[in-house]
JSON list of C-alpha atoms in Angstrom, two decimals:
[
{"chain": "A", "resi": 42, "resn": "MET", "atom": "CA", "xyz": [-31.14, 124.28, 119.67]},
{"chain": "A", "resi": 43, "resn": "ARG", "atom": "CA", "xyz": [-32.04, 125.47, 116.24]},
{"chain": "A", "resi": 44, "resn": "LYS", "atom": "CA", "xyz": [-29.55, 124.69, 113.51]},
{"chain": "A", "resi": 45, "resn": "ALA", "atom": "CA", "xyz": [-29.43, 128.37, 112.52]},
{"chain": "A", "resi": 46, "resn": "LEU", "atom": "CA", "xyz": [-28.19, 129.36, 115.99]},
{"chain": "A", "resi": 47, "resn": "LEU", "atom": "CA", "xyz": [-25.42, 126.77, 116.19]},
{"chain": "A", "resi": 48, "resn": "PRO", "atom": "CA", "xyz": [-22.84, 128.76, 114.10]},
{"chain": "A", "resi": 49, "resn": "ILE", "atom": "CA", "xyz": [-23.52, 131.86, 116.20]},
{"chain": "A", "resi": 50, "resn": "ALA", "atom": "CA", "xyz": [-23.01, 129.89, 119.42]},
{"chain": "A", "resi": 51, "resn": "ILE", "atom": "CA", "xyz": [-19.72, 128.43, 118.15]},
{"chain": "A", "resi": 52, "resn": "VAL", "atom": "CA", "xyz": [-18.36, 131.81, 117.06]},
{"chain": "A", "resi": 53, "resn": "GLY", "atom": "CA", "xyz": [-19.38, 133.34, 120.38]},
{"chain": "A", "resi": 54, "resn": "ALA", "atom": "CA", "xyz": [-17.67, 130.59, 122.35]},
{"chain": "A", "resi": 55, "resn": "LEU", "atom": "CA", "xyz": [-14.46, 130.97, 120.34]},
{"chain": "A", "resi": 56, "resn": "SER", "atom": "CA", "xyz": [-14.51, 134.74, 120.78]},
{"chain": "A", "resi": 57, "resn": "LEU", "atom": "CA", "xyz": [-14.90, 134.46, 124.53]},
{"chain": "A", "resi": 58, "resn": "SER", "atom": "CA", "xyz": [-12.14, 131.88, 124.83]},
{"chain": "A", "resi": 59, "resn": "GLY", "atom": "CA", "xyz": [-9.74, 134.38, 123.23]},
{"chain": "A", "resi": 60, "resn": "CYS", "atom": "CA", "xyz": [-10.67, 136.99, 125.83]},
{"chain": "A", "resi": 61, "resn": "ALA", "atom": "CA", "xyz": [-10.02, 134.72, 128.80]},
{"chain": "A", "resi": 62, "resn": "SER", "atom": "CA", "xyz": [-6.38, 134.24, 127.89]},
{"chain": "A", "resi": 63, "resn": "TYR", "atom": "CA", "xyz": [-4.70, 134.87, 124.62]},
{"chain": "A", "resi": 64, "resn": "GLY", "atom": "CA", "xyz": [-6.13, 131.47, 123.59]},
{"chain": "A", "resi": 65, "resn": "LEU", "atom": "CA", "xyz": [-4.57, 131.74, 120.16]},
{"chain": "A", "resi": 66, "resn": "GLY", "atom": "CA", "xyz": [-1.79, 129.20, 120.55]},
{"chain": "A", "resi": 67, "resn": "GLY", "atom": "CA", "xyz": [-3.50, 126.09, 119.32]},
{"chain": "A", "resi": 68, "resn": "ILE", "atom": "CA", "xyz": [-5.17, 127.63, 116.29]},
{"chain": "A", "resi": 69, "resn": "GLY", "atom": "CA", "xyz": [-2.93, 127.80, 113.24]},
{"chain": "A", "resi": 70, "resn": "GLY", "atom": "CA", "xyz": [0.21, 128.29, 115.25]},
{"chain": "A", "resi": 71, "resn": "GLY", "atom": "CA", "xyz": [1.87, 124.96, 114.57]},
{"chain": "A", "resi": 72, "resn": "SER", "atom": "CA", "xyz": [2.45, 121.98, 116.79]},
{"chain": "A", "resi": 73, "resn": "ASP", "atom": "CA", "xyz": [4.03, 123.99, 119.58]},
{"chain": "A", "resi": 74, "resn": "GLY", "atom": "CA", "xyz": [1.39, 126.71, 119.33]},
{"chain": "A", "resi": 75, "resn": "TYR", "atom": "CA", "xyz": [3.92, 129.41, 118.58]},
{"chain": "A", "resi": 76, "resn": "GLY", "atom": "CA", "xyz": [4.67, 130.43, 115.04]},
{"chain": "A", "resi": 77, "resn": "SER", "atom": "CA", "xyz": [6.22, 127.20, 113.81]},
{"chain": "A", "resi": 78, "resn": "ASP", "atom": "CA", "xyz": [3.88, 127.31, 110.81]},
{"chain": "A", "resi": 79, "resn": "TYR", "atom": "CA", "xyz": [5.33, 130.75, 110.07]},
{"chain": "A", "resi": 80, "resn": "GLY", "atom": "CA", "xyz": [9.02, 129.87, 110.30]},
{"chain": "A", "resi": 81, "resn": "TYR", "atom": "CA", "xyz": [9.44, 131.47, 113.71]},
{"chain": "A", "resi": 82, "resn": "GLY", "atom": "CA", "xyz": [10.64, 129.66, 116.83]},
{"chain": "A", "resi": 83, "resn": "TYR", "atom": "CA", "xyz": [9.98, 130.20, 120.52]},
{"chain": "A", "resi": 84, "resn": "ASN", "atom": "CA", "xyz": [13.09, 132.21, 121.48]},
{"chain": "A", "resi": 85, "resn": "GLY", "atom": "CA", "xyz": [11.86, 132.81, 125.05]},
{"chain": "A", "resi": 86, "resn": "ARG", "atom": "CA", "xyz": [8.88, 134.99, 124.09]},
{"chain": "A", "resi": 87, "resn": "ASP", "atom": "CA", "xyz": [6.06, 135.61, 126.56]},
{"chain": "A", "resi": 88, "resn": "ASP", "atom": "CA", "xyz": [2.37, 134.81, 126.01]},
{"chain": "A", "resi": 89, "resn": "PHE", "atom": "CA", "xyz": [1.61, 138.29, 124.67]},
{"chain": "A", "resi": 90, "resn": "GLU", "atom": "CA", "xyz": [4.26, 138.03, 121.96]},
{"chain": "A", "resi": 91, "resn": "ARG", "atom": "CA", "xyz": [3.19, 134.46, 121.14]},
{"chain": "A", "resi": 92, "resn": "ALA", "atom": "CA", "xyz": [-0.38, 135.65, 120.67]},
{"chain": "A", "resi": 93, "resn": "ALA", "atom": "CA", "xyz": [0.85, 138.45, 118.38]},
{"chain": "A", "resi": 94, "resn": "VAL", "atom": "CA", "xyz": [2.86, 136.04, 116.20]},
{"chain": "A", "resi": 95, "resn": "ASN", "atom": "CA", "xyz": [-0.06, 133.65, 115.87]},
{"chain": "A", "resi": 96, "resn": "ALA", "atom": "CA", "xyz": [-2.68, 136.34, 115.17]},
{"chain": "A", "resi": 97, "resn": "CYS", "atom": "CA", "xyz": [-0.53, 138.23, 112.66]},
{"chain": "A", "resi": 98, "resn": "GLY", "atom": "CA", "xyz": [0.61, 135.00, 111.03]},
{"chain": "A", "resi": 99, "resn": "ARG", "atom": "CA", "xyz": [-2.99, 133.89, 110.55]},
{"chain": "A", "resi": 100, "resn": "GLU", "atom": "CA", "xyz": [-3.94, 137.28, 109.09]},
{"chain": "A", "resi": 101, "resn": "ALA", "atom": "CA", "xyz": [-1.00, 137.23, 106.65]},
{"chain": "A", "resi": 102, "resn": "SER", "atom": "CA", "xyz": [-1.72, 133.62, 105.67]},
{"chain": "A", "resi": 103, "resn": "ARG", "atom": "CA", "xyz": [-4.91, 134.84, 104.00]},
{"chain": "A", "resi": 104, "resn": "TYR", "atom": "CA", "xyz": [-2.59, 136.04, 101.21]},
{"chain": "A", "resi": 105, "resn": "GLY", "atom": "CA", "xyz": [-0.29, 133.01, 100.99]},
{"chain": "A", "resi": 106, "resn": "ARG", "atom": "CA", "xyz": [2.62, 131.30, 102.73]},
{"chain": "A", "resi": 107, "resn": "VAL", "atom": "CA", "xyz": [4.03, 133.27, 105.67]},
{"chain": "A", "resi": 108, "resn": "SER", "atom": "CA", "xyz": [7.46, 133.68, 107.21]},
{"chain": "A", "resi": 109, "resn": "ILE", "atom": "CA", "xyz": [7.83, 135.83, 110.35]},
{"chain": "A", "resi": 110, "resn": "ASN", "atom": "CA", "xyz": [11.04, 137.90, 110.43]},
{"chain": "A", "resi": 111, "resn": "SER", "atom": "CA", "xyz": [10.82, 139.83, 113.71]},
{"chain": "A", "resi": 112, "resn": "VAL", "atom": "CA", "xyz": [8.71, 140.38, 116.80]},
{"chain": "A", "resi": 113, "resn": "ASN", "atom": "CA", "xyz": [9.24, 143.61, 118.74]},
{"chain": "A", "resi": 114, "resn": "GLN", "atom": "CA", "xyz": [7.32, 144.64, 121.82]},
{"chain": "A", "resi": 115, "resn": "GLU", "atom": "CA", "xyz": [7.21, 148.42, 121.36]},
{"chain": "A", "resi": 116, "resn": "SER", "atom": "CA", "xyz": [5.35, 149.10, 124.60]},
{"chain": "A", "resi": 117, "resn": "ARG", "atom": "CA", "xyz": [3.64, 147.27, 127.41]},
{"chain": "A", "resi": 118, "resn": "ASP", "atom": "CA", "xyz": [0.45, 147.16, 125.33]},
{"chain": "A", "resi": 119, "resn": "ARG", "atom": "CA", "xyz": [1.73, 146.75, 121.76]},
{"chain": "A", "resi": 120, "resn": "VAL", "atom": "CA", "xyz": [3.75, 144.25, 119.72]},
{"chain": "A", "resi": 121, "resn": "VAL", "atom": "CA", "xyz": [4.84, 144.75, 116.10]},
{"chain": "A", "resi": 122, "resn": "VAL", "atom": "CA", "xyz": [5.35, 141.67, 113.94]},
{"chain": "A", "resi": 123, "resn": "THR", "atom": "CA", "xyz": [7.03, 141.84, 110.52]},
{"chain": "A", "resi": 124, "resn": "GLY", "atom": "CA", "xyz": [7.48, 139.18, 107.92]},
{"chain": "A", "resi": 125, "resn": "ARG", "atom": "CA", "xyz": [7.10, 138.02, 104.33]},
{"chain": "A", "resi": 126, "resn": "MET", "atom": "CA", "xyz": [4.26, 136.47, 102.39]},
{"chain": "A", "resi": 127, "resn": "GLU", "atom": "CA", "xyz": [4.60, 134.38, 99.27]},
{"chain": "A", "resi": 128, "resn": "THR", "atom": "CA", "xyz": [1.36, 135.11, 97.49]},
{"chain": "A", "resi": 129, "resn": "ARG", "atom": "CA", "xyz": [-0.60, 132.59, 95.49]},
{"chain": "A", "resi": 130, "resn": "ARG", "atom": "CA", "xyz": [0.66, 134.33, 92.33]},
{"chain": "A", "resi": 131, "resn": "GLY", "atom": "CA", "xyz": [4.25, 133.64, 93.39]},
{"chain": "A", "resi": 132, "resn": "ASP", "atom": "CA", "xyz": [5.01, 137.24, 94.42]},
{"chain": "A", "resi": 133, "resn": "ARG", "atom": "CA", "xyz": [6.83, 137.94, 97.67]},
{"chain": "A", "resi": 134, "resn": "ASP", "atom": "CA", "xyz": [5.46, 140.79, 99.74]},
{"chain": "A", "resi": 135, "resn": "ARG", "atom": "CA", "xyz": [6.47, 142.10, 103.13]},
{"chain": "A", "resi": 136, "resn": "PHE", "atom": "CA", "xyz": [3.95, 142.88, 105.86]},
{"chain": "A", "resi": 137, "resn": "GLY", "atom": "CA", "xyz": [3.80, 144.70, 109.15]},
{"chain": "A", "resi": 138, "resn": "CYS", "atom": "CA", "xyz": [1.25, 143.93, 111.83]},
{"chain": "A", "resi": 139, "resn": "THR", "atom": "CA", "xyz": [0.50, 145.65, 115.14]},
{"chain": "A", "resi": 140, "resn": "PHE", "atom": "CA", "xyz": [-1.16, 143.62, 117.90]},
{"chain": "A", "resi": 141, "resn": "ASP", "atom": "CA", "xyz": [-2.44, 145.15, 121.13]},
{"chain": "A", "resi": 142, "resn": "ARG", "atom": "CA", "xyz": [-3.06, 143.93, 124.66]},
{"chain": "A", "resi": 143, "resn": "SER", "atom": "CA", "xyz": [-6.81, 143.58, 123.99]},
{"chain": "A", "resi": 144, "resn": "GLY", "atom": "CA", "xyz": [-5.97, 140.64, 121.71]},
{"chain": "A", "resi": 145, "resn": "ARG", "atom": "CA", "xyz": [-6.70, 142.46, 118.45]},
{"chain": "A", "resi": 146, "resn": "ILE", "atom": "CA", "xyz": [-4.75, 143.37, 115.37]},
{"chain": "A", "resi": 147, "resn": "THR", "atom": "CA", "xyz": [-4.88, 147.15, 115.21]},
{"chain": "A", "resi": 148, "resn": "ASP", "atom": "CA", "xyz": [-2.91, 147.57, 112.00]},
{"chain": "A", "resi": 149, "resn": "PHE", "atom": "CA", "xyz": [-1.99, 145.21, 109.18]},
{"chain": "A", "resi": 150, "resn": "ARG", "atom": "CA", "xyz": [-0.18, 146.51, 106.12]},
{"chain": "A", "resi": 151, "resn": "ARG", "atom": "CA", "xyz": [1.40, 144.99, 103.07]},
{"chain": "A", "resi": 152, "resn": "LEU", "atom": "CA", "xyz": [4.69, 146.84, 102.64]}
]
């Protein structure tokens, strides 16, 4: 395989693994795969809510250290995650993130 195609193959494989099952637990979600890196514990959440915490936590971590405050399943197909980010400048910002059943973040806002 050409070296130029290897990154494309890896990204494609990772994308497909996320579609098969919310496959987000082991990536950036802490040792238990569920938000421990973001200061949020298991609390009996289902796989959909776990995937939302991990995806939204990863997105927010682009701005700095993350702490998840709440996870609310608003409908069968949508979970809203809220939390705080400590930015690299030392500021503390709040964020809101909406995650849908397709496994995508549909809205991410700094509040």
